[in-house]
CSV table of C-alpha atoms in Angstrom, one decimal:
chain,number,residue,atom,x,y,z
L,146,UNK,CA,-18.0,-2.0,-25.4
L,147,UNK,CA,-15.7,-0.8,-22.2
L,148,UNK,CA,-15.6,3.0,-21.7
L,149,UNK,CA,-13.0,4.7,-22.8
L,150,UNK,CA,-12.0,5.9,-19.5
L,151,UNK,CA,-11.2,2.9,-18.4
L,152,UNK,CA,-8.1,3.1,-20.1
L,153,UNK,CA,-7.1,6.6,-20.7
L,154,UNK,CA,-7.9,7.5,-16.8
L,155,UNK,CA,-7.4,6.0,-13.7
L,156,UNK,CA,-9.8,3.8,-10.8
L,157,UNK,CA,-8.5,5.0,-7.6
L,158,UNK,CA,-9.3,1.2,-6.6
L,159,UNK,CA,-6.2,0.1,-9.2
L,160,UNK,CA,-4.3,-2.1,-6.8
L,161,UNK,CA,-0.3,-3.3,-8.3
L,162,UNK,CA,1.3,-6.5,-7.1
L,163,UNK,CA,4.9,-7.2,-7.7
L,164,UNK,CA,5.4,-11.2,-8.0
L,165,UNK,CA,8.7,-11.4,-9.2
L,166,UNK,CA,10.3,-13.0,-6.1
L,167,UNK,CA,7.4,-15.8,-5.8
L,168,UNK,CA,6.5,-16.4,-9.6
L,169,UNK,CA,10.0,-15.6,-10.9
L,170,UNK,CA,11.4,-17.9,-8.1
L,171,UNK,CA,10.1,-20.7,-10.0
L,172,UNK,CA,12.3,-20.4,-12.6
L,173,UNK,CA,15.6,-20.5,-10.0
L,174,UNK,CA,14.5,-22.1,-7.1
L,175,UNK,CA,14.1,-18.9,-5.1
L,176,UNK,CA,18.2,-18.6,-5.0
L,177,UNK,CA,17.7,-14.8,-5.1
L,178,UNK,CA,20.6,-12.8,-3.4
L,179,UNK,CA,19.2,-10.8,0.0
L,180,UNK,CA,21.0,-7.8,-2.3
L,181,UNK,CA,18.5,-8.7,-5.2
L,182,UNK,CA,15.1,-8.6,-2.8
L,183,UNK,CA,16.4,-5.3,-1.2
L,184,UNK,CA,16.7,-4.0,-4.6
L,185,UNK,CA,13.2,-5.2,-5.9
L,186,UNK,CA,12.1,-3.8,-2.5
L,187,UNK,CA,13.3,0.0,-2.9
L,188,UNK,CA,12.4,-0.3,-6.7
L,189,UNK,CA,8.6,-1.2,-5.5
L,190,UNK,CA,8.8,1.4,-3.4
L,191,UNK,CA,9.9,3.7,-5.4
L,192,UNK,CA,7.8,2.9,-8.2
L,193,UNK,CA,4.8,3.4,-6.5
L,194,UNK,CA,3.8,-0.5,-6.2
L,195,UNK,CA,1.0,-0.9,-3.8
L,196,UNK,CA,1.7,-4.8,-2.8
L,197,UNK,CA,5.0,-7.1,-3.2
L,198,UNK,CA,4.7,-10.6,-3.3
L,199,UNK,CA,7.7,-12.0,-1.6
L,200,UNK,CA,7.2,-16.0,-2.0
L,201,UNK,CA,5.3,-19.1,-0.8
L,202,UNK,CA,4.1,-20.2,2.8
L,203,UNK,CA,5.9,-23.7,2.0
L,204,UNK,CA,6.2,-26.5,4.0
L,205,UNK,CA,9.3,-27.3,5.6
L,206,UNK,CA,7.4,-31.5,5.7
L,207,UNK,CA,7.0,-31.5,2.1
L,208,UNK,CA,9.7,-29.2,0.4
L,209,UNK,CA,13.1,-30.1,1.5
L,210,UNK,CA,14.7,-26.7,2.5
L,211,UNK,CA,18.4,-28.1,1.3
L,212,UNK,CA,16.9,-27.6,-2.8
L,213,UNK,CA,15.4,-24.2,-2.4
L,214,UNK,CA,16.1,-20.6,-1.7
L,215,UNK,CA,14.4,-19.1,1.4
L,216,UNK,CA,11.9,-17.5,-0.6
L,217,UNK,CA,10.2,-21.1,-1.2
L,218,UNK,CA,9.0,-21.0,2.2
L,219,UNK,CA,9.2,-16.6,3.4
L,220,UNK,CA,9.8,-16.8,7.1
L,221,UNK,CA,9.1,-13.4,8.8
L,222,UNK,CA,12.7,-12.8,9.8
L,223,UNK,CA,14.0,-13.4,6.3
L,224,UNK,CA,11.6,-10.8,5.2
L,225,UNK,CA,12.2,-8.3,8.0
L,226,UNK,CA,16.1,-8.9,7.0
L,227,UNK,CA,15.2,-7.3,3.4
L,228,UNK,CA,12.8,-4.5,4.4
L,229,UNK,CA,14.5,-3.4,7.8
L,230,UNK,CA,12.9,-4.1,10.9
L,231,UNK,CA,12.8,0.2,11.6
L,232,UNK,CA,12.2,1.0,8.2
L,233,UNK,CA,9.1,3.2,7.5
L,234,UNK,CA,6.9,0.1,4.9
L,235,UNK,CA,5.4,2.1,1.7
L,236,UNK,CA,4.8,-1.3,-0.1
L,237,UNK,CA,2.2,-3.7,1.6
L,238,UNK,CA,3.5,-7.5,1.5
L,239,UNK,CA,2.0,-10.5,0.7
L,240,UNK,CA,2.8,-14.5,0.2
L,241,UNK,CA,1.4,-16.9,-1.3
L,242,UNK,CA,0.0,-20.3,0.5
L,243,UNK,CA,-0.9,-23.4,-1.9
L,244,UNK,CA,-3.6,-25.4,-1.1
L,245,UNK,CA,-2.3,-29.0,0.2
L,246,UNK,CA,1.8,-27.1,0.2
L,247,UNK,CA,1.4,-25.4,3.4
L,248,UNK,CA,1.3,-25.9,6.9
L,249,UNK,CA,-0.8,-22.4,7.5
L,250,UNK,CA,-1.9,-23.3,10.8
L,251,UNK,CA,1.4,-22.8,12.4
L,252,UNK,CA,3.7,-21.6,9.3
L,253,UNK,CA,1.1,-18.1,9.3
L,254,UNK,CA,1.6,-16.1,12.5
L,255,UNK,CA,-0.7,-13.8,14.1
L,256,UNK,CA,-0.9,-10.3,11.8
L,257,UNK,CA,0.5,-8.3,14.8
L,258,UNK,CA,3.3,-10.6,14.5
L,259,UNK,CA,4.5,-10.4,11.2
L,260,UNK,CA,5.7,-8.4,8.3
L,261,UNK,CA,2.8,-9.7,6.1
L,262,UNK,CA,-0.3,-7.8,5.2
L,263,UNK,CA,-1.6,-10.2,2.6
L,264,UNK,CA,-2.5,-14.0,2.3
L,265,UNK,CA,-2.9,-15.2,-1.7
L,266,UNK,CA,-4.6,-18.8,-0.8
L,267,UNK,CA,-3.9,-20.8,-3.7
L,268,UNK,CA,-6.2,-23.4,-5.3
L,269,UNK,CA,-7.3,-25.6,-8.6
L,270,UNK,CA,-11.4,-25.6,-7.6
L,271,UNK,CA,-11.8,-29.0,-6.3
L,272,UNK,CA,-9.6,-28.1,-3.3
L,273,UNK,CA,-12.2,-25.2,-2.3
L,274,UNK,CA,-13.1,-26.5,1.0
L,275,UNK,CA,-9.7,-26.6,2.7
L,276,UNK,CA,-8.8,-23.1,0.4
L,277,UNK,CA,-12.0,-21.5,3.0
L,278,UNK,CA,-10.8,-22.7,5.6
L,279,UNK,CA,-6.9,-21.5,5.1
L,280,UNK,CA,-9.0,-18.0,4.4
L,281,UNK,CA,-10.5,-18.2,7.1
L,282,UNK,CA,-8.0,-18.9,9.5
L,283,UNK,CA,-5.7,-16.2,7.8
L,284,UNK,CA,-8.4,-13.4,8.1
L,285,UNK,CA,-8.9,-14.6,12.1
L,286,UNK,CA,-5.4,-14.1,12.5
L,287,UNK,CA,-5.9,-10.3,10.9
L,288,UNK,CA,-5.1,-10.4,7.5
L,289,UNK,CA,-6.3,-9.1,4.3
L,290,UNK,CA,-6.9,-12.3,2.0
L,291,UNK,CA,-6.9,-13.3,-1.8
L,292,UNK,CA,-7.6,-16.3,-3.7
L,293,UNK,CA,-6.1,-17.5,-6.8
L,294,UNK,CA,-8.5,-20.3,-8.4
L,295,UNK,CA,-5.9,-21.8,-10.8
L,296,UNK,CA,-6.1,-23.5,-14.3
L,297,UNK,CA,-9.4,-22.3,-15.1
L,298,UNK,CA,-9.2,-22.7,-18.2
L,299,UNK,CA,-9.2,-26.8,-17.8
L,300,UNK,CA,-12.4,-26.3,-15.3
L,301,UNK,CA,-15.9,-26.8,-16.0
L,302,UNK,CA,-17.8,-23.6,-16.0
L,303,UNK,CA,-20.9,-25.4,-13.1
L,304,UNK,CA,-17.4,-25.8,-11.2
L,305,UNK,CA,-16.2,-22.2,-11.0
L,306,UNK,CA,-19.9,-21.0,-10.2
L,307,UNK,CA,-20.1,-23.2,-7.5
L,308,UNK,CA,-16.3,-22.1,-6.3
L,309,UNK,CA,-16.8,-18.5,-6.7
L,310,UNK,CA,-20.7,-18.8,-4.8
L,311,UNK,CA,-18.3,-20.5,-1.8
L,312,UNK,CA,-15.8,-18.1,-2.1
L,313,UNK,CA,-18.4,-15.4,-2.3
L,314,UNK,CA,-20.1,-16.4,1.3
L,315,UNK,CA,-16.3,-17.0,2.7
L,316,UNK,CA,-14.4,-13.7,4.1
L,317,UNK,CA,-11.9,-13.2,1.2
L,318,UNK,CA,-11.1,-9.7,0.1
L,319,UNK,CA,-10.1,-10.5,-3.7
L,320,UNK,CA,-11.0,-13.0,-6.0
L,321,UNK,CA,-8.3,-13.5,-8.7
L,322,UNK,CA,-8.8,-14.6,-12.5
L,323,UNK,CA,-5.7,-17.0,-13.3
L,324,UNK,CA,-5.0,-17.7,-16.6
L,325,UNK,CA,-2.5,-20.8,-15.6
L,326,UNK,CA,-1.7,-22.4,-18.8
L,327,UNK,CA,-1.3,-18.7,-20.8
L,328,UNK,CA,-4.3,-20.3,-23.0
L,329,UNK,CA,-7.1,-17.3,-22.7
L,330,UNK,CA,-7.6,-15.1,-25.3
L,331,UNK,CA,-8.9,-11.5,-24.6
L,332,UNK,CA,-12.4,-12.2,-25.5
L,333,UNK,CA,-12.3,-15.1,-23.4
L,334,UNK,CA,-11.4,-13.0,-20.5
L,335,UNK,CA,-13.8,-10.9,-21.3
L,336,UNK,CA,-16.7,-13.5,-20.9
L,337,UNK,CA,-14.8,-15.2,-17.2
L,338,UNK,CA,-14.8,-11.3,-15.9
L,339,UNK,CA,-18.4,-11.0,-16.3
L,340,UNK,CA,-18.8,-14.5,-14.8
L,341,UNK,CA,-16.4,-13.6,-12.0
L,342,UNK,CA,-18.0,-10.0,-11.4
L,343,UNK,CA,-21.4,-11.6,-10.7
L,344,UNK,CA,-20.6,-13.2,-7.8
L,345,UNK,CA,-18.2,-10.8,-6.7
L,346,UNK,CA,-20.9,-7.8,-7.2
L,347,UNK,CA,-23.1,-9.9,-5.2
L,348,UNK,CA,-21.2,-10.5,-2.2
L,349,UNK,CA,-18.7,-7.1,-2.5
L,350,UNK,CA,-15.5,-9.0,-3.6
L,351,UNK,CA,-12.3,-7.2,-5.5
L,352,UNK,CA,-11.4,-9.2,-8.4
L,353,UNK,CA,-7.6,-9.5,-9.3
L,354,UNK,CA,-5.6,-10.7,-13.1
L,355,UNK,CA,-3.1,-13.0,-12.9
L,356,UNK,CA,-2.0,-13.7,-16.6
L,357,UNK,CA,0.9,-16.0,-18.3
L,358,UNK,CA,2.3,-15.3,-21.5
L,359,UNK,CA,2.7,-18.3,-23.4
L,360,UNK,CA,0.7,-17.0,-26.1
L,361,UNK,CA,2.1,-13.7,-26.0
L,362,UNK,CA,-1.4,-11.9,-24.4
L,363,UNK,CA,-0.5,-11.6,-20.7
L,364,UNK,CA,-0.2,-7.8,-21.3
L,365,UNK,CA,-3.6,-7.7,-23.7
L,366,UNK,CA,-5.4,-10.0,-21.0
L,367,UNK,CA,-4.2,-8.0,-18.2
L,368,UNK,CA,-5.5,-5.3,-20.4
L,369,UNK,CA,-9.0,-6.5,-21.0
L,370,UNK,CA,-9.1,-7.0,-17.3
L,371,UNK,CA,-8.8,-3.5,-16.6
L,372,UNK,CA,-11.1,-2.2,-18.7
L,373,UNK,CA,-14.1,-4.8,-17.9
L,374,UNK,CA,-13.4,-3.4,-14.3
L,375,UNK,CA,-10.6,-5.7,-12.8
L,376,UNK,CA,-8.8,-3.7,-10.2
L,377,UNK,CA,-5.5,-6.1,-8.7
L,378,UNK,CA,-3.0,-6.3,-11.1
L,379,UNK,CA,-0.2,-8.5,-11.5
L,380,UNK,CA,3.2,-8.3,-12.5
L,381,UNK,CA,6.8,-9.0,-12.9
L,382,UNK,CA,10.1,-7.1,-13.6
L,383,UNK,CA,10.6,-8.2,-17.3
L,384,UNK,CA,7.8,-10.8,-17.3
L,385,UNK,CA,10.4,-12.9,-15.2
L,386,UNK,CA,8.0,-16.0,-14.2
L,387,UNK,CA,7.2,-19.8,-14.8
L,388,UNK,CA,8.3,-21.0,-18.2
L,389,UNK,CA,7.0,-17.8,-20.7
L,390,UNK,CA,6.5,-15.6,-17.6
L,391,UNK,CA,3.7,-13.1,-16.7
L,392,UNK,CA,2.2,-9.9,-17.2
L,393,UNK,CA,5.7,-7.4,-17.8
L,394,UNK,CA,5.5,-4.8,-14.8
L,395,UNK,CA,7.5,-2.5,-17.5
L,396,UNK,CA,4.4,-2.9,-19.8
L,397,UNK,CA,1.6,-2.2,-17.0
L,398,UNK,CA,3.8,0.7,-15.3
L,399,UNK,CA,3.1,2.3,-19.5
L,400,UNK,CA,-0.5,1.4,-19.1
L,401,UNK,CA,-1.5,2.8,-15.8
L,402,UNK,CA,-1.7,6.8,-16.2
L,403,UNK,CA,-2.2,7.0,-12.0
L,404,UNK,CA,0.5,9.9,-11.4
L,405,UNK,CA,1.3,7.8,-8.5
L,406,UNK,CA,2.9,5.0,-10.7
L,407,UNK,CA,6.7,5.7,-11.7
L,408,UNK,CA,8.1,3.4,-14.9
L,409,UNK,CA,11.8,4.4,-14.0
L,410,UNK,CA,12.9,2.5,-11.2
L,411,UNK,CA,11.4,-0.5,-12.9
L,412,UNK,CA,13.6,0.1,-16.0
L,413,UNK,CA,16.6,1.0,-13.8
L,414,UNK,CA,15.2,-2.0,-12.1
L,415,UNK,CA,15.9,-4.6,-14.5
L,416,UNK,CA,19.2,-2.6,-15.9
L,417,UNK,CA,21.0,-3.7,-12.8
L,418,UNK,CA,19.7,-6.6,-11.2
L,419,UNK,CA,17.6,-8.7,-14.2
L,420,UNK,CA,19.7,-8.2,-17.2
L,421,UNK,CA,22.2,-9.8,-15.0
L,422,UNK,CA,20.4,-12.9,-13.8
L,423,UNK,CA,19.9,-13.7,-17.8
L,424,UNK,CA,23.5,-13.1,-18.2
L,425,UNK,CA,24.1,-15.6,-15.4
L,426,UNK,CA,22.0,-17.9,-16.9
L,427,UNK,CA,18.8,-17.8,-15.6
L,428,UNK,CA,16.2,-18.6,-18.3
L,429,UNK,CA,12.0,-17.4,-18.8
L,430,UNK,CA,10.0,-15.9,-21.4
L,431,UNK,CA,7.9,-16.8,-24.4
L,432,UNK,CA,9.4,-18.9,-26.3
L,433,UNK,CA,7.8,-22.0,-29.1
L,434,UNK,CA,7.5,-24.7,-26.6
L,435,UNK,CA,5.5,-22.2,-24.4
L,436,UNK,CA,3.3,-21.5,-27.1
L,437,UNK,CA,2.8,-25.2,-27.7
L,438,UNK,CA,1.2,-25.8,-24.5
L,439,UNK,CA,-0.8,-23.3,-24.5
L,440,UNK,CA,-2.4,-23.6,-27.5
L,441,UNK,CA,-3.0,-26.8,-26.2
L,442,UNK,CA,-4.1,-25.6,-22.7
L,443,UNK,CA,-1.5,-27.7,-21.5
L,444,UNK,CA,0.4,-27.3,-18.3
L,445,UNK,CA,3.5,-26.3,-19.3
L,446,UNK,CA,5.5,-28.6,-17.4
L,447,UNK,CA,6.9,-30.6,-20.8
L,448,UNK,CA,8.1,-27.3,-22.2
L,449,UNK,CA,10.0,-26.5,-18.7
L,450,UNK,CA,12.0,-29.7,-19.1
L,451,UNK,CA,12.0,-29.1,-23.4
L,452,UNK,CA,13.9,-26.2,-22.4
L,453,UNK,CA,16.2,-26.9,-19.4
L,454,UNK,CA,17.5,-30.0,-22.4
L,455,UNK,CA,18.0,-27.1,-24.7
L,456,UNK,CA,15.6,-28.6,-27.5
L,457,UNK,CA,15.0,-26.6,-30.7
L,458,UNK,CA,13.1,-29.6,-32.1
L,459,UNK,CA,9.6,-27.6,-32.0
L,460,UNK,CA,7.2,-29.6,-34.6
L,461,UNK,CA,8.4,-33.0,-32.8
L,462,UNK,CA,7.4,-31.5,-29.3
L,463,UNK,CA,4.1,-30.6,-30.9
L,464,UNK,CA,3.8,-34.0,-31.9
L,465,UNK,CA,4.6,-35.4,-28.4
L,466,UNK,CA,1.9,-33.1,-27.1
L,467,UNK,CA,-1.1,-34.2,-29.4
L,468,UNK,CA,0.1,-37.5,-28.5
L,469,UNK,CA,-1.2,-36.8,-25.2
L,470,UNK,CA,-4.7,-35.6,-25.9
């Protein structure tokens, strides 16, 4: 049973990221206005946020730079253009670099060099050799690192023990639960924390949440998290994210009861600048085909393209999933 206090106080060591630019960036292409990141940028600020994601480390080989807004691949003048090169920086910033997607060796400039505070290495736990070796080289270069072992929920459990004893000798900061496929269930975060805070007890490691809602429990799992003793939060404005989003920033903002936190700029937030992105068009959230695969602990890759055809057919979708079991 989790203490009380867990919940109804506050762990100085709570540590908010913003991920709407790189998560919700999936959902348009990172075709964000430089009006809308200085706006998320003052809201962060203003809300207290202690880290704001701004996008991937791409690479310009791989990803053609024609089909994507600069957020895809987060140079360090585009960023400096949002926050001000003079400006005084109250939120720290981070991006995120995928294992096998990123040219890190000469994309990721020396810390004195760059706007960047934070490196998120992204990996699936087979790819854990080059994912220490990214950490490495982005911790030489001076920067606090994360790790985001992805769609755990498909991964053996020998697997993650071996990943996390790897990642536990390696010199990462944070060590982040990712509940990919939005398939977990609080109880079942539960059991991964205690997995995850073994190693990370052992070897002095932050853990971090980084929850989707296809079944509707981003919030509870984030939730869970924080009371088993998670401290590095995710969110986004509105849940805005990959197919039914993530962990609402709005809900975790209601959570937190750190006076330092501030819910009104992230409801003024997504007054002006998301309501109009779904008013343009721009589409996220849970929704039945987003259920689907995660119930099924599916990528939800089919349900992306279910709804980009505008299909309403949701017990022939199901069926076209099993099929694939």
């Amino acid at each position: 049973m989790k203490e009380i206090s867990s919940l109804m106080g506050y762990r100085e060591g709570i540590r908010v990221l913003d991920a709407t630019l790189r998560d919700g960036g999936l959902v348009n292409d990172f075709y964000f206005t430089d009006d809308f990141a200085r706006a998320l940028y003052k809201a962060n600020c203003d809300a207290g946020i202690d880290y704001m994601e701004v996008g991937y480390k791409a690479s310009k080989r791989l990803f053609d730079v024609e089909k994507f807004g600069k957020w895809k691949f987060s140079s360090d003048d585009d960023i400096l253009s949002v926050i001000g090169e003079n400006s005084e920086k109250k939120v720290k910033l981070a991006v995120m670099a995928d294992v096998g997607r990123c040219d890190y060796k000469e994309d990721i400039q020396e810390r004195a060099n760059s706007p960047v505070d934070l490196i998120r290495v992204a990996c699936y736990v087979h790819q854990m050799p080059t994912a220490i070796d990214m950490i490495e080289d982005a911790k030489k270069k001076g920067y606090e690192v994360s790790c985001n072992i992805m769609a755990i929920s498909t991964a053996q459990e020998g697997d993650v023990r071996v990943a996390l004893d790897m990642l536990g000798q390696s010199p990462v900061d944070v060590i982040y639960i990712v509940d990919s496929f939005g398939s977990l269930y609080p109880e079942q975060i539960a059991r991964i924390v205690s997995l995850y805070k073994e190693f990370a007890d052992r070897y002095g490691k932050k853990l971090g949440i980084h929850a989707h809602n296809n079944q509707q429990l981003a919030f509870a799992n984030t939730i869970e998290a924080v009371g088993d003793g998670v401290d590095w939060l995710d969110a986004t404005y509105n849940g805005m994210g990959r197919g039914a989003g993530n962990c609402s920033m709005e809900n975790l903002m209601g959570l937190l009861h750190n006076p330092k936190y501030s819910i009104y700029p992230v409801l003024k937030f997504i007054e002006t600048e998301i309501v109009k992105l779904k008013k343009d068009g721009v589409v996220w959230g849970y929704d039945m085909q987003y259920l689907i695969t995660g119930i099924l602990n599916q990528h939800p890759r089919m349900a992306i393209a279910f709804t980009k055809d505008k299909r309403n057919d949701y017990a022939a979708f199901y069926n076209e999933m099993i099929a694939q079991e």
